[in-house]
Amino acid sequence: MSDTPRSHGRKRLRPTLTPRSLMDETETLARAWQARIVTLFPEAFPGVLGLSLTGKALQEGLWQLHTHNLRDFGIGKHHNVDDTPAGGGAGMVMRADVVGPAIADAQQHATGRWPVLYLSPRGRVFDQSMARDLARSDGVTLLCGRFEGVDERVLEHFSITEVSLGDFVMTGGELAAQALIDATVRLLPGVLGNADSTREESHADGLLEHPHYTRPVVWEGRAIPDVLQSGHHGEIAKWRRERSEALTQERRPDLWSTFAGED
């Protein structure tokens, strides 16, 4: 085996006028997919992204994670990041003159196709097709909101796309950002040990995934279906397809309606 580090020949250095902590990774790997997070809580990352397959891929340089602390761009000696809503109302709104410069700092590093997304309950619902599209991009910048939200002018100025995990509200976008990144990173080449895994799982072809079984053959009086022990690959494939269709009709009629209309 070669002693040459995996990142050899891949480092890209960029000048910046913004001071950074010596603990931050300022080098980028030229061919690694990049995620840049604009957040009030950089310490929340990598979180679960540093574990298991995504964590291993992060260590191996298949993707990189960078955080941009909104507090660094705060106003005044207390580094304020929010203010009261124009027109009155409850809560606080993240200031345009704080969030804007933070996004601009993150976008200094953007190359190629690089969307900017805002985790927001009023956005388009994140799905597998969006994850696949992000995995084909060069990187993504994610804005994690807090309080009542972000000054609308920032979203307009940077043509930011709002993305939601579903019809519920969270206290901030950090957990949503981690979920979005996890769903995307696992689709990058080399992250999963078996590339077939992404072709057979739920939502890959518009259906929910079929049930899975493994040893022991009988557990608590329940046996693995005979067809899965038959060794007949054609019958197994047919059974799995039938179960996928049945589960989708039962649990996600919305998906089934779309699938049946396109089939």
JSON list of C-alpha atoms in Angstrom, two decimals, residues 120-207:
[
{"chain": "A", "resi": 120, "resn": "SER", "atom": "CA", "xyz": [-37.55, 26.37, 6.70]},
{"chain": "A", "resi": 121, "resn": "PRO", "atom": "CA", "xyz": [-41.00, 24.88, 7.47]},
{"chain": "A", "resi": 122, "resn": "ARG", "atom": "CA", "xyz": [-42.46, 26.83, 4.55]},
{"chain": "A", "resi": 123, "resn": "GLY", "atom": "CA", "xyz": [-40.06, 25.34, 1.99]},
{"chain": "A", "resi": 124, "resn": "ARG", "atom": "CA", "xyz": [-40.35, 22.52, -0.52]},
{"chain": "A", "resi": 125, "resn": "VAL", "atom": "CA", "xyz": [-40.39, 19.16, 1.26]},
{"chain": "A", "resi": 126, "resn": "PHE", "atom": "CA", "xyz": [-37.02, 17.44, 1.01]},
{"chain": "A", "resi": 127, "resn": "ASP", "atom": "CA", "xyz": [-37.15, 14.09, -0.77]},
{"chain": "A", "resi": 128, "resn": "GLN", "atom": "CA", "xyz": [-34.93, 11.46, -2.36]},
{"chain": "A", "resi": 129, "resn": "SER", "atom": "CA", "xyz": [-34.86, 13.15, -5.74]},
{"chain": "A", "resi": 130, "resn": "MET", "atom": "CA", "xyz": [-33.53, 16.33, -4.12]},
{"chain": "A", "resi": 131, "resn": "ALA", "atom": "CA", "xyz": [-30.89, 14.29, -2.29]},
{"chain": "A", "resi": 132, "resn": "ARG", "atom": "CA", "xyz": [-29.77, 12.75, -5.59]},
{"chain": "A", "resi": 133, "resn": "ASP", "atom": "CA", "xyz": [-29.60, 16.18, -7.21]},
{"chain": "A", "resi": 134, "resn": "LEU", "atom": "CA", "xyz": [-27.52, 17.58, -4.34]},
{"chain": "A", "resi": 135, "resn": "ALA", "atom": "CA", "xyz": [-25.16, 14.60, -4.55]},
{"chain": "A", "resi": 136, "resn": "ARG", "atom": "CA", "xyz": [-24.50, 15.54, -8.18]},
{"chain": "A", "resi": 137, "resn": "SER", "atom": "CA", "xyz": [-23.62, 19.12, -7.24]},
{"chain": "A", "resi": 138, "resn": "ASP", "atom": "CA", "xyz": [-20.18, 20.32, -6.17]},
{"chain": "A", "resi": 139, "resn": "GLY", "atom": "CA", "xyz": [-21.38, 21.37, -2.76]},
{"chain": "A", "resi": 140, "resn": "VAL", "atom": "CA", "xyz": [-24.14, 23.06, -0.81]},
{"chain": "A", "resi": 141, "resn": "THR", "atom": "CA", "xyz": [-24.46, 25.94, 1.64]},
{"chain": "A", "resi": 142, "resn": "LEU", "atom": "CA", "xyz": [-27.11, 25.45, 4.32]},
{"chain": "A", "resi": 143, "resn": "LEU", "atom": "CA", "xyz": [-28.53, 28.32, 6.36]},
{"chain": "A", "resi": 144, "resn": "CYS", "atom": "CA", "xyz": [-29.84, 27.22, 9.74]},
{"chain": "A", "resi": 145, "resn": "GLY", "atom": "CA", "xyz": [-32.49, 29.60, 11.00]},
{"chain": "A", "resi": 146, "resn": "ARG", "atom": "CA", "xyz": [-33.46, 30.38, 14.60]},
{"chain": "A", "resi": 147, "resn": "PHE", "atom": "CA", "xyz": [-36.10, 32.50, 16.33]},
{"chain": "A", "resi": 148, "resn": "GLU", "atom": "CA", "xyz": [-38.93, 33.60, 14.01]},
{"chain": "A", "resi": 149, "resn": "GLY", "atom": "CA", "xyz": [-36.81, 33.27, 10.91]},
{"chain": "A", "resi": 150, "resn": "VAL", "atom": "CA", "xyz": [-34.52, 35.27, 8.62]},
{"chain": "A", "resi": 151, "resn": "ASP", "atom": "CA", "xyz": [-34.98, 38.70, 7.07]},
{"chain": "A", "resi": 152, "resn": "GLU", "atom": "CA", "xyz": [-36.64, 38.02, 3.71]},
{"chain": "A", "resi": 153, "resn": "ARG", "atom": "CA", "xyz": [-34.23, 40.31, 1.88]},
{"chain": "A", "resi": 154, "resn": "VAL", "atom": "CA", "xyz": [-31.39, 37.86, 2.46]},
{"chain": "A", "resi": 155, "resn": "LEU", "atom": "CA", "xyz": [-33.34, 35.03, 0.84]},
{"chain": "A", "resi": 156, "resn": "GLU", "atom": "CA", "xyz": [-34.13, 37.24, -2.15]},
{"chain": "A", "resi": 157, "resn": "HIS", "atom": "CA", "xyz": [-30.60, 38.64, -2.51]},
{"chain": "A", "resi": 158, "resn": "PHE", "atom": "CA", "xyz": [-28.90, 35.24, -2.64]},
{"chain": "A", "resi": 159, "resn": "SER", "atom": "CA", "xyz": [-31.76, 33.46, -4.47]},
{"chain": "A", "resi": 160, "resn": "ILE", "atom": "CA", "xyz": [-31.95, 31.00, -1.59]},
{"chain": "A", "resi": 161, "resn": "THR", "atom": "CA", "xyz": [-34.19, 27.95, -1.90]},
{"chain": "A", "resi": 162, "resn": "GLU", "atom": "CA", "xyz": [-36.23, 27.08, 1.18]},
{"chain": "A", "resi": 163, "resn": "VAL", "atom": "CA", "xyz": [-36.35, 23.39, 2.10]},
{"chain": "A", "resi": 164, "resn": "SER", "atom": "CA", "xyz": [-38.45, 21.63, 4.74]},
{"chain": "A", "resi": 165, "resn": "LEU", "atom": "CA", "xyz": [-38.27, 18.17, 6.32]},
{"chain": "A", "resi": 166, "resn": "GLY", "atom": "CA", "xyz": [-42.04, 18.11, 6.72]},
{"chain": "A", "resi": 167, "resn": "ASP", "atom": "CA", "xyz": [-45.09, 19.84, 8.13]},
{"chain": "A", "resi": 168, "resn": "PHE", "atom": "CA", "xyz": [-43.76, 20.58, 11.59]},
{"chain": "A", "resi": 169, "resn": "VAL", "atom": "CA", "xyz": [-41.67, 23.29, 13.25]},
{"chain": "A", "resi": 170, "resn": "MET", "atom": "CA", "xyz": [-38.32, 22.85, 15.00]},
{"chain": "A", "resi": 171, "resn": "THR", "atom": "CA", "xyz": [-36.39, 25.29, 17.18]},
{"chain": "A", "resi": 172, "resn": "GLY", "atom": "CA", "xyz": [-33.64, 25.60, 14.59]},
{"chain": "A", "resi": 173, "resn": "GLY", "atom": "CA", "xyz": [-32.30, 24.25, 11.33]},
{"chain": "A", "resi": 174, "resn": "GLU", "atom": "CA", "xyz": [-29.27, 22.35, 12.63]},
{"chain": "A", "resi": 175, "resn": "LEU", "atom": "CA", "xyz": [-30.92, 18.94, 13.02]},
{"chain": "A", "resi": 176, "resn": "ALA", "atom": "CA", "xyz": [-32.66, 19.36, 9.68]},
{"chain": "A", "resi": 177, "resn": "ALA", "atom": "CA", "xyz": [-29.34, 20.25, 8.05]},
{"chain": "A", "resi": 178, "resn": "GLN", "atom": "CA", "xyz": [-27.75, 17.09, 9.44]},
{"chain": "A", "resi": 179, "resn": "ALA", "atom": "CA", "xyz": [-30.61, 14.97, 8.11]},
{"chain": "A", "resi": 180, "resn": "LEU", "atom": "CA", "xyz": [-30.35, 16.56, 4.67]},
{"chain": "A", "resi": 181, "resn": "ILE", "atom": "CA", "xyz": [-26.57, 16.07, 4.55]},
{"chain": "A", "resi": 182, "resn": "ASP", "atom": "CA", "xyz": [-26.83, 12.47, 5.71]},
{"chain": "A", "resi": 183, "resn": "ALA", "atom": "CA", "xyz": [-29.35, 11.63, 2.98]},
{"chain": "A", "resi": 184, "resn": "THR", "atom": "CA", "xyz": [-27.07, 13.27, 0.39]},
{"chain": "A", "resi": 185, "resn": "VAL", "atom": "CA", "xyz": [-23.64, 12.06, 1.48]},
{"chain": "A", "resi": 186, "resn": "ARG", "atom": "CA", "xyz": [-24.67, 8.39, 1.48]},
{"chain": "A", "resi": 187, "resn": "LEU", "atom": "CA", "xyz": [-25.34, 8.76, -2.28]},
{"chain": "A", "resi": 188, "resn": "LEU", "atom": "CA", "xyz": [-21.80, 9.96, -3.04]},
{"chain": "A", "resi": 189, "resn": "PRO", "atom": "CA", "xyz": [-19.56, 7.45, -4.84]},
{"chain": "A", "resi": 190, "resn": "GLY", "atom": "CA", "xyz": [-17.59, 5.29, -2.41]},
{"chain": "A", "resi": 191, "resn": "VAL", "atom": "CA", "xyz": [-19.56, 6.13, 0.74]},
{"chain": "A", "resi": 192, "resn": "LEU", "atom": "CA", "xyz": [-21.67, 2.97, 0.86]},
{"chain": "A", "resi": 193, "resn": "GLY", "atom": "CA", "xyz": [-19.90, -0.34, 0.59]},
{"chain": "A", "resi": 194, "resn": "ASN", "atom": "CA", "xyz": [-22.52, -1.76, -1.79]},
{"chain": "A", "resi": 195, "resn": "ALA", "atom": "CA", "xyz": [-23.69, 0.55, -4.56]},
{"chain": "A", "resi": 196, "resn": "ASP", "atom": "CA", "xyz": [-26.76, -1.66, -5.11]},
{"chain": "A", "resi": 197, "resn": "SER", "atom": "CA", "xyz": [-28.06, -0.53, -1.71]},
{"chain": "A", "resi": 198, "resn": "THR", "atom": "CA", "xyz": [-29.13, 2.85, -3.07]},
{"chain": "A", "resi": 199, "resn": "ARG", "atom": "CA", "xyz": [-30.86, 1.28, -6.08]},
{"chain": "A", "resi": 200, "resn": "GLU", "atom": "CA", "xyz": [-33.04, -1.07, -4.04]},
{"chain": "A", "resi": 201, "resn": "GLU", "atom": "CA", "xyz": [-34.04, 1.08, -1.06]},
{"chain": "A", "resi": 202, "resn": "SER", "atom": "CA", "xyz": [-37.21, 3.03, -0.34]},
{"chain": "A", "resi": 203, "resn": "HIS", "atom": "CA", "xyz": [-37.99, 5.87, -2.78]},
{"chain": "A", "resi": 204, "resn": "ALA", "atom": "CA", "xyz": [-35.28, 4.79, -5.24]},
{"chain": "A", "resi": 205, "resn": "ASP", "atom": "CA", "xyz": [-37.93, 3.95, -7.86]},
{"chain": "A", "resi": 206, "resn": "GLY", "atom": "CA", "xyz": [-40.92, 5.68, -6.32]},
{"chain": "A", "resi": 207, "resn": "LEU", "atom": "CA", "xyz": [-41.94, 2.81, -4.04]}
]
